Amino acid sequence: MDSSDLNVIRALQDWVRAGGRGHLVTVVKTWGSSPRPAGSLLAVGGPGHLMGSVSGGCVEDDLVVRLRSGQVASERPERVVYGVSREEGERFGLPCGGTLELVCESIDDAEALEPVRQALEQRRAVCRELDLNTGTTRLLPAQPHTAACRLQDSLLRKVFGPQWQLIIIGAAELSRCIAQLAQALDYHVVVCDPRADYAATWDVPGTELVAGLPDDLIRARVSDERSAIITLTHDPRVDDMALIEALESPAFYVGALGSRRTTDARLERLRQLDVPATALARLHAPIGLPIGSHAPMEIAVAIAAELIAARNNALGGARDRLADPAARKAASAA
C-alpha cells in the first residue's frame, strides 16, 4: 500500500497533467488538540478532486471553497489559520480549542513534483523547500529522522519519505489481521515466509510477499529507523534467524510473538548464539500491549497499539498505565 503523501502527490500530478490546476495544502503548526499532525497534506483539484486531509474533515469544506474561488493562494503561497477564536473552533468542529496553521500553494507544473514522487516510491527522504514570498521551490537532501515539517520566517521545509515499513515474519491468520491494521496506519507491509504452504495462501491486497529467508530480507530492506519487524511463525528456525538480524538493524521496533515462557527460551537461545545483551534489550516480547486480547484481531490491535506507542516515543507511559489495575479496568470499559 502506498503512503498517504505519495497518494497526494500522484493525484495532484494527474489533475495538473489533465489540464487542470491544483493546490497543495500543508499543516505547518498545531496548537491544542488537533486531528492531524504537522506535515499532513491535502491536494485540491477540480470538483470532486480531493486527496489527503489536514483536519479530518473539520475545515476542508471551507478551505476548498476559498481555494477554488481564488480567495486563497491564487498567485503566491499563503498562510491560513483556523481556530484562533473559540467561536471559530466550535464552528469548524476543532476539538478542545485546537488551532491549525496551514500553507496553501497553487500547483500548475506536475513535473516539478516528479522528484518528490520518485523519492517516495524509492523509499528515499527528500526535503522540499518553498519560499512563501516568491513561490519558488527547491529540493534538498534529508535524513529519515528529520522533522516532517518546519516553517521558519518565509521558508517552509517539508520532508517527504521514506514511508514507514512493517516487516512481518510469518504468513498466518494473525499476520493477515496485523497487515490490514498496519496498512490503515500508513505502513508499507512486507510479509516474509520461507514455508511454501503458508506463503501460497497469502492473499492480503496491497502487501508485498517475499518467500525467501527472513534474515536476507532484513539485511536488504531495513536501512533506516522507519522500519519495524515482528516475528510470528512460532518456529525458532525461522523467527530466530530474523531476530538475530533485526536486533542489530536500525529498526525502531522489533517484536516477537509468544508467552513469557516462550520468550525466556528464545532469549536463552539467542544468548547462546552470541547476540549481545544490548541487542536483546531491544526485543519487545511478549509482543503487544497487555489489553487482555485473545482472538487474532484483538491480538493484532494490541500489537498495532504498541507500534503506535513506540513510533511516538510513548511506549513506557502506555505500558505503565495498562499495568495499573484501575487503568486496565477503565480501558476495558471505554
XYZ file of C-alpha atoms in Angstrom:
334
model
C 0.000 0.000 0.000
C 1.340 3.406 -0.956
C 1.892 6.146 1.622
C -0.661 8.927 2.048
C 1.935 11.510 0.915
C 2.579 9.546 -2.274
C -1.137 9.302 -2.996
C -1.474 13.086 -2.579
C 1.449 13.856 -4.914
C 0.319 11.375 -7.580
C -3.248 12.684 -7.541
C -2.094 16.286 -7.814
C 0.188 15.449 -10.736
C -2.627 13.602 -12.530
C -5.036 16.529 -12.171
C -2.483 19.070 -13.408
C -1.409 16.880 -16.348
C -5.052 16.542 -17.342
C -5.145 20.285 -17.912
C -6.352 21.453 -14.549
C -4.821 23.437 -11.735
C -4.364 22.164 -8.230
C -3.475 23.274 -4.741
C -1.219 21.625 -2.204
C -2.062 22.349 1.441
C 0.372 21.527 4.251
C -0.253 21.557 8.010
C 2.676 23.558 9.368
C 1.720 24.069 13.005
C -0.928 22.999 15.503
C -1.974 24.224 18.937
C -4.047 22.288 21.436
C -5.776 19.136 20.267
C -5.529 18.703 16.504
C -6.799 15.808 14.358
C -3.768 15.884 12.019
C -0.078 16.488 12.827
C 2.292 18.972 11.220
C 3.371 17.762 7.786
C -0.048 16.353 6.841
C -1.085 17.087 3.249
C -4.228 17.799 1.250
C -4.406 18.018 -2.539
C -7.293 20.001 -4.050
C -8.176 19.807 -7.733
C -11.375 20.412 -9.648
C -14.863 19.453 -8.403
C -14.771 16.062 -6.739
C -10.977 16.002 -6.660
C -9.639 15.790 -3.112
C -6.871 13.606 -1.712
C -5.495 13.590 1.812
C -6.604 15.545 4.869
C -5.456 18.425 7.049
C -8.105 18.269 9.772
C -10.029 15.033 9.440
C -12.882 16.907 7.751
C -13.272 19.858 10.129
C -12.062 22.674 7.864
C -11.778 21.044 4.438
C -15.122 22.237 3.088
C -14.453 25.881 3.919
C -10.867 25.681 2.708
C -11.803 24.110 -0.623
C -14.344 26.879 -1.317
C -11.724 29.531 -0.593
C -9.111 27.855 -2.777
C -11.371 27.235 -5.761
C -12.807 30.750 -5.646
C -9.341 32.322 -5.632
C -9.711 33.827 -2.139
C -6.560 31.998 -1.005
C -3.237 31.250 -2.742
C -4.369 32.439 -6.168
C -0.877 33.638 -7.099
C 1.576 33.143 -4.257
C 1.599 30.690 -1.330
C -0.430 31.866 1.623
C -0.807 31.047 5.289
C -4.271 30.219 6.616
C -5.116 29.783 10.304
C -8.233 28.066 11.650
C -9.469 28.034 15.221
C -7.995 31.255 16.630
C -11.190 32.131 18.490
C -13.399 29.799 20.497
C -16.293 30.607 18.158
C -14.285 29.631 15.088
C -13.087 26.442 16.755
C -16.681 25.483 17.509
C -17.796 26.460 14.002
C -15.285 24.157 12.319
C -15.503 21.397 14.907
C -11.878 21.609 16.023
C -11.619 19.593 19.261
C -10.694 21.120 22.611
C -9.824 24.538 21.229
C -7.401 23.169 18.644
C -5.824 25.544 16.122
C -4.315 24.773 12.708
C -1.880 26.823 10.662
C -1.771 25.815 7.001
C 0.291 26.808 3.983
C -1.631 26.735 0.701
C 0.108 26.862 -2.675
C -1.080 26.722 -6.246
C 0.396 23.949 -8.405
C 0.467 24.240 -12.208
C 3.604 22.233 -13.034
C 3.249 18.500 -12.488
C 6.861 17.784 -13.447
C 8.163 19.930 -10.579
C 6.735 17.310 -8.213
C 8.280 14.367 -10.068
C 11.469 14.162 -7.921
C 9.280 14.053 -4.808
C 7.187 11.224 -6.266
C 10.298 9.264 -7.232
C 11.823 9.675 -3.764
C 8.655 8.362 -2.128
C 8.450 5.391 -4.484
C 12.110 4.525 -3.855
C 11.960 4.923 -0.037
C 14.315 7.897 -0.056
C 13.996 11.043 2.040
C 13.939 14.431 0.322
C 13.202 17.919 1.640
C 11.093 20.282 -0.465
C 11.686 23.932 0.395
C 9.037 26.521 -0.509
C 9.645 30.286 -0.384
C 6.323 31.857 0.586
C 7.395 35.270 -0.717
C 8.163 34.134 -4.254
C 6.544 30.709 -4.634
C 9.840 29.180 -5.779
C 10.819 25.709 -4.628
C 13.987 23.639 -4.396
C 14.862 20.138 -3.234
C 17.402 19.444 -0.518
C 18.869 16.217 0.889
C 17.200 14.984 4.059
C 17.628 12.308 6.675
C 14.715 9.997 7.584
C 14.667 11.246 11.195
C 14.443 14.934 10.211
C 11.330 16.770 11.455
C 8.481 16.245 8.984
C 7.682 19.929 8.593
C 9.158 23.262 9.640
C 8.133 26.840 8.848
C 10.789 29.436 9.608
C 10.232 33.033 8.538
C 9.082 32.679 4.929
C 10.600 29.246 4.239
C 8.576 26.053 4.525
C 10.584 22.830 4.610
C 8.598 19.613 4.267
C 10.371 16.234 4.367
C 8.909 13.527 2.155
C 9.631 9.851 2.786
C 10.570 7.238 3.335
C 7.263 5.548 4.117
C 7.019 3.635 7.376
C 7.633 -0.070 6.749
C 6.471 -3.127 8.679
C 8.116 -6.473 8.021
C 6.047 -9.416 9.257
C 7.751 -12.799 9.524
C 5.087 -15.451 9.027
C 2.027 -15.560 6.778
C -0.685 -16.972 9.059
C -4.078 -15.645 10.227
C -2.676 -13.217 12.821
C -0.365 -11.805 10.154
C -3.404 -11.011 7.991
C -5.040 -9.041 10.801
C -1.875 -7.113 11.571
C -1.241 -6.375 7.907
C -4.712 -4.877 7.494
C -4.315 -2.629 10.538
C -0.777 -1.612 9.587
C -1.872 -0.516 6.127
C -4.524 1.680 7.705
C -1.718 3.207 9.806
C 0.185 4.137 6.603
C 2.762 1.325 6.700
C 4.103 -0.451 3.659
C 3.708 -4.094 4.711
C 6.181 -6.774 3.667
C 5.358 -10.367 4.658
C 8.115 -12.979 4.615
C 7.630 -16.710 4.996
C 10.026 -19.341 3.612
C 7.445 -22.073 4.306
C 5.803 -22.797 0.964
C 2.405 -23.850 2.352
C 1.960 -20.589 4.245
C 3.296 -18.319 1.511
C 0.992 -19.937 -1.063
C -2.138 -18.904 0.845
C -1.219 -15.247 1.483
C -3.902 -13.045 -0.049
C -3.932 -9.581 1.600
C -4.190 -6.886 -1.105
C -1.650 -4.065 -1.046
C 1.022 -6.066 0.782
C 4.290 -7.457 -0.556
C 5.060 -11.171 -0.150
C 8.638 -12.466 -0.015
C 9.116 -16.225 0.056
C 12.847 -16.171 0.844
C 14.778 -16.273 4.098
C 13.920 -13.542 6.623
C 17.495 -12.627 7.553
C 18.325 -11.992 3.890
C 15.238 -9.798 3.551
C 16.044 -7.740 6.648
C 19.634 -7.151 5.539
C 18.435 -5.989 2.143
C 15.422 -3.911 3.149
C 15.956 -2.393 6.605
C 18.286 0.564 6.250
C 16.682 3.238 8.437
C 14.699 3.843 11.618
C 11.337 3.976 9.840
C 11.063 0.182 9.869
C 9.510 -2.266 12.320
C 9.970 -6.048 12.370
C 7.762 -8.647 14.075
C 8.139 -12.428 14.124
C 5.010 -14.585 14.283
C 5.817 -18.074 12.985
C 6.302 -19.917 16.321
C 9.138 -21.729 14.502
C 12.535 -20.956 16.097
C 14.296 -21.926 12.882
C 12.557 -19.036 11.149
C 11.980 -16.495 13.925
C 15.460 -16.726 15.455
C 17.139 -16.112 12.093
C 15.054 -12.996 11.656
C 15.609 -11.728 15.186
C 19.401 -12.094 15.055
C 19.448 -9.746 12.074
C 16.602 -7.485 13.240
C 18.087 -6.743 16.653
C 21.263 -5.415 15.017
C 19.312 -3.328 12.487
C 18.254 0.337 12.841
C 14.548 -0.653 13.007
C 12.653 1.392 15.620
C 10.755 -1.683 16.824
C 11.476 -5.424 16.964
C 8.853 -7.717 18.475
C 8.240 -11.447 18.815
C 5.033 -13.388 19.498
C 4.937 -15.883 22.342
C 4.233 -16.446 26.024
C 6.647 -15.416 28.757
C 7.962 -18.998 28.905
C 8.484 -18.995 25.128
C 10.185 -15.599 25.385
C 12.569 -16.815 28.097
C 13.518 -19.830 25.991
C 14.007 -17.616 22.930
C 16.262 -15.200 24.830
C 18.388 -18.104 26.072
C 18.797 -19.434 22.515
C 19.809 -16.011 21.255
C 22.360 -15.632 24.068
C 23.873 -18.959 23.083
C 24.116 -17.609 19.522
C 26.176 -14.679 20.895
C 23.565 -11.994 20.383
C 24.769 -9.081 22.581
C 22.822 -8.146 25.692
C 22.356 -4.609 24.352
C 20.648 -6.050 21.282
C 18.461 -8.422 23.310
C 17.283 -5.468 25.406
C 15.636 -4.047 22.273
C 13.292 -7.020 21.880
C 9.606 -6.413 22.656
C 8.301 -9.744 23.896
C 5.736 -10.889 24.634
C 4.601 -8.652 21.802
C 1.714 -6.182 22.129
C 0.246 -4.039 24.889
C -1.408 -6.048 27.715
C -5.096 -5.426 26.976
C -6.392 -8.953 27.607
C -6.557 -9.853 23.914
C -7.270 -13.427 22.760
C -8.764 -13.547 19.244
C -6.431 -12.855 16.283
C -7.818 -9.377 15.586
C -7.677 -8.482 19.283
C -4.017 -9.528 19.399
C -3.409 -7.527 16.221
C -4.935 -4.439 17.851
C -2.628 -4.879 20.876
C 0.398 -5.148 18.561
C -0.710 -2.168 16.466
C -1.175 -0.124 19.640
C 2.355 -0.981 20.769
C 3.703 0.041 17.354
C 1.899 3.387 17.644
C 3.283 3.959 21.131
C 6.827 3.031 20.084
C 6.656 5.216 16.985
C 5.502 8.171 19.120
C 8.061 7.536 21.896
C 5.199 6.863 24.334
C 5.669 3.155 24.954
C 6.759 3.421 28.592
C 3.778 5.545 29.569
C 1.325 3.273 27.761
C 2.650 0.147 29.478
C 2.710 1.851 32.890
C -0.926 2.898 32.585
C -2.050 -0.561 31.463
C -0.071 -2.221 34.275
C -2.231 -0.373 36.829
C -5.403 -2.393 37.674
C -7.585 0.719 37.822
C -6.270 1.875 34.457
C -6.917 -1.563 32.919
C -10.487 -1.503 34.211
C -11.048 1.979 32.790
C -9.520 0.996 29.437
C -11.690 -2.112 29.147
C -14.810 -0.093 29.977
C -14.071 2.566 27.374
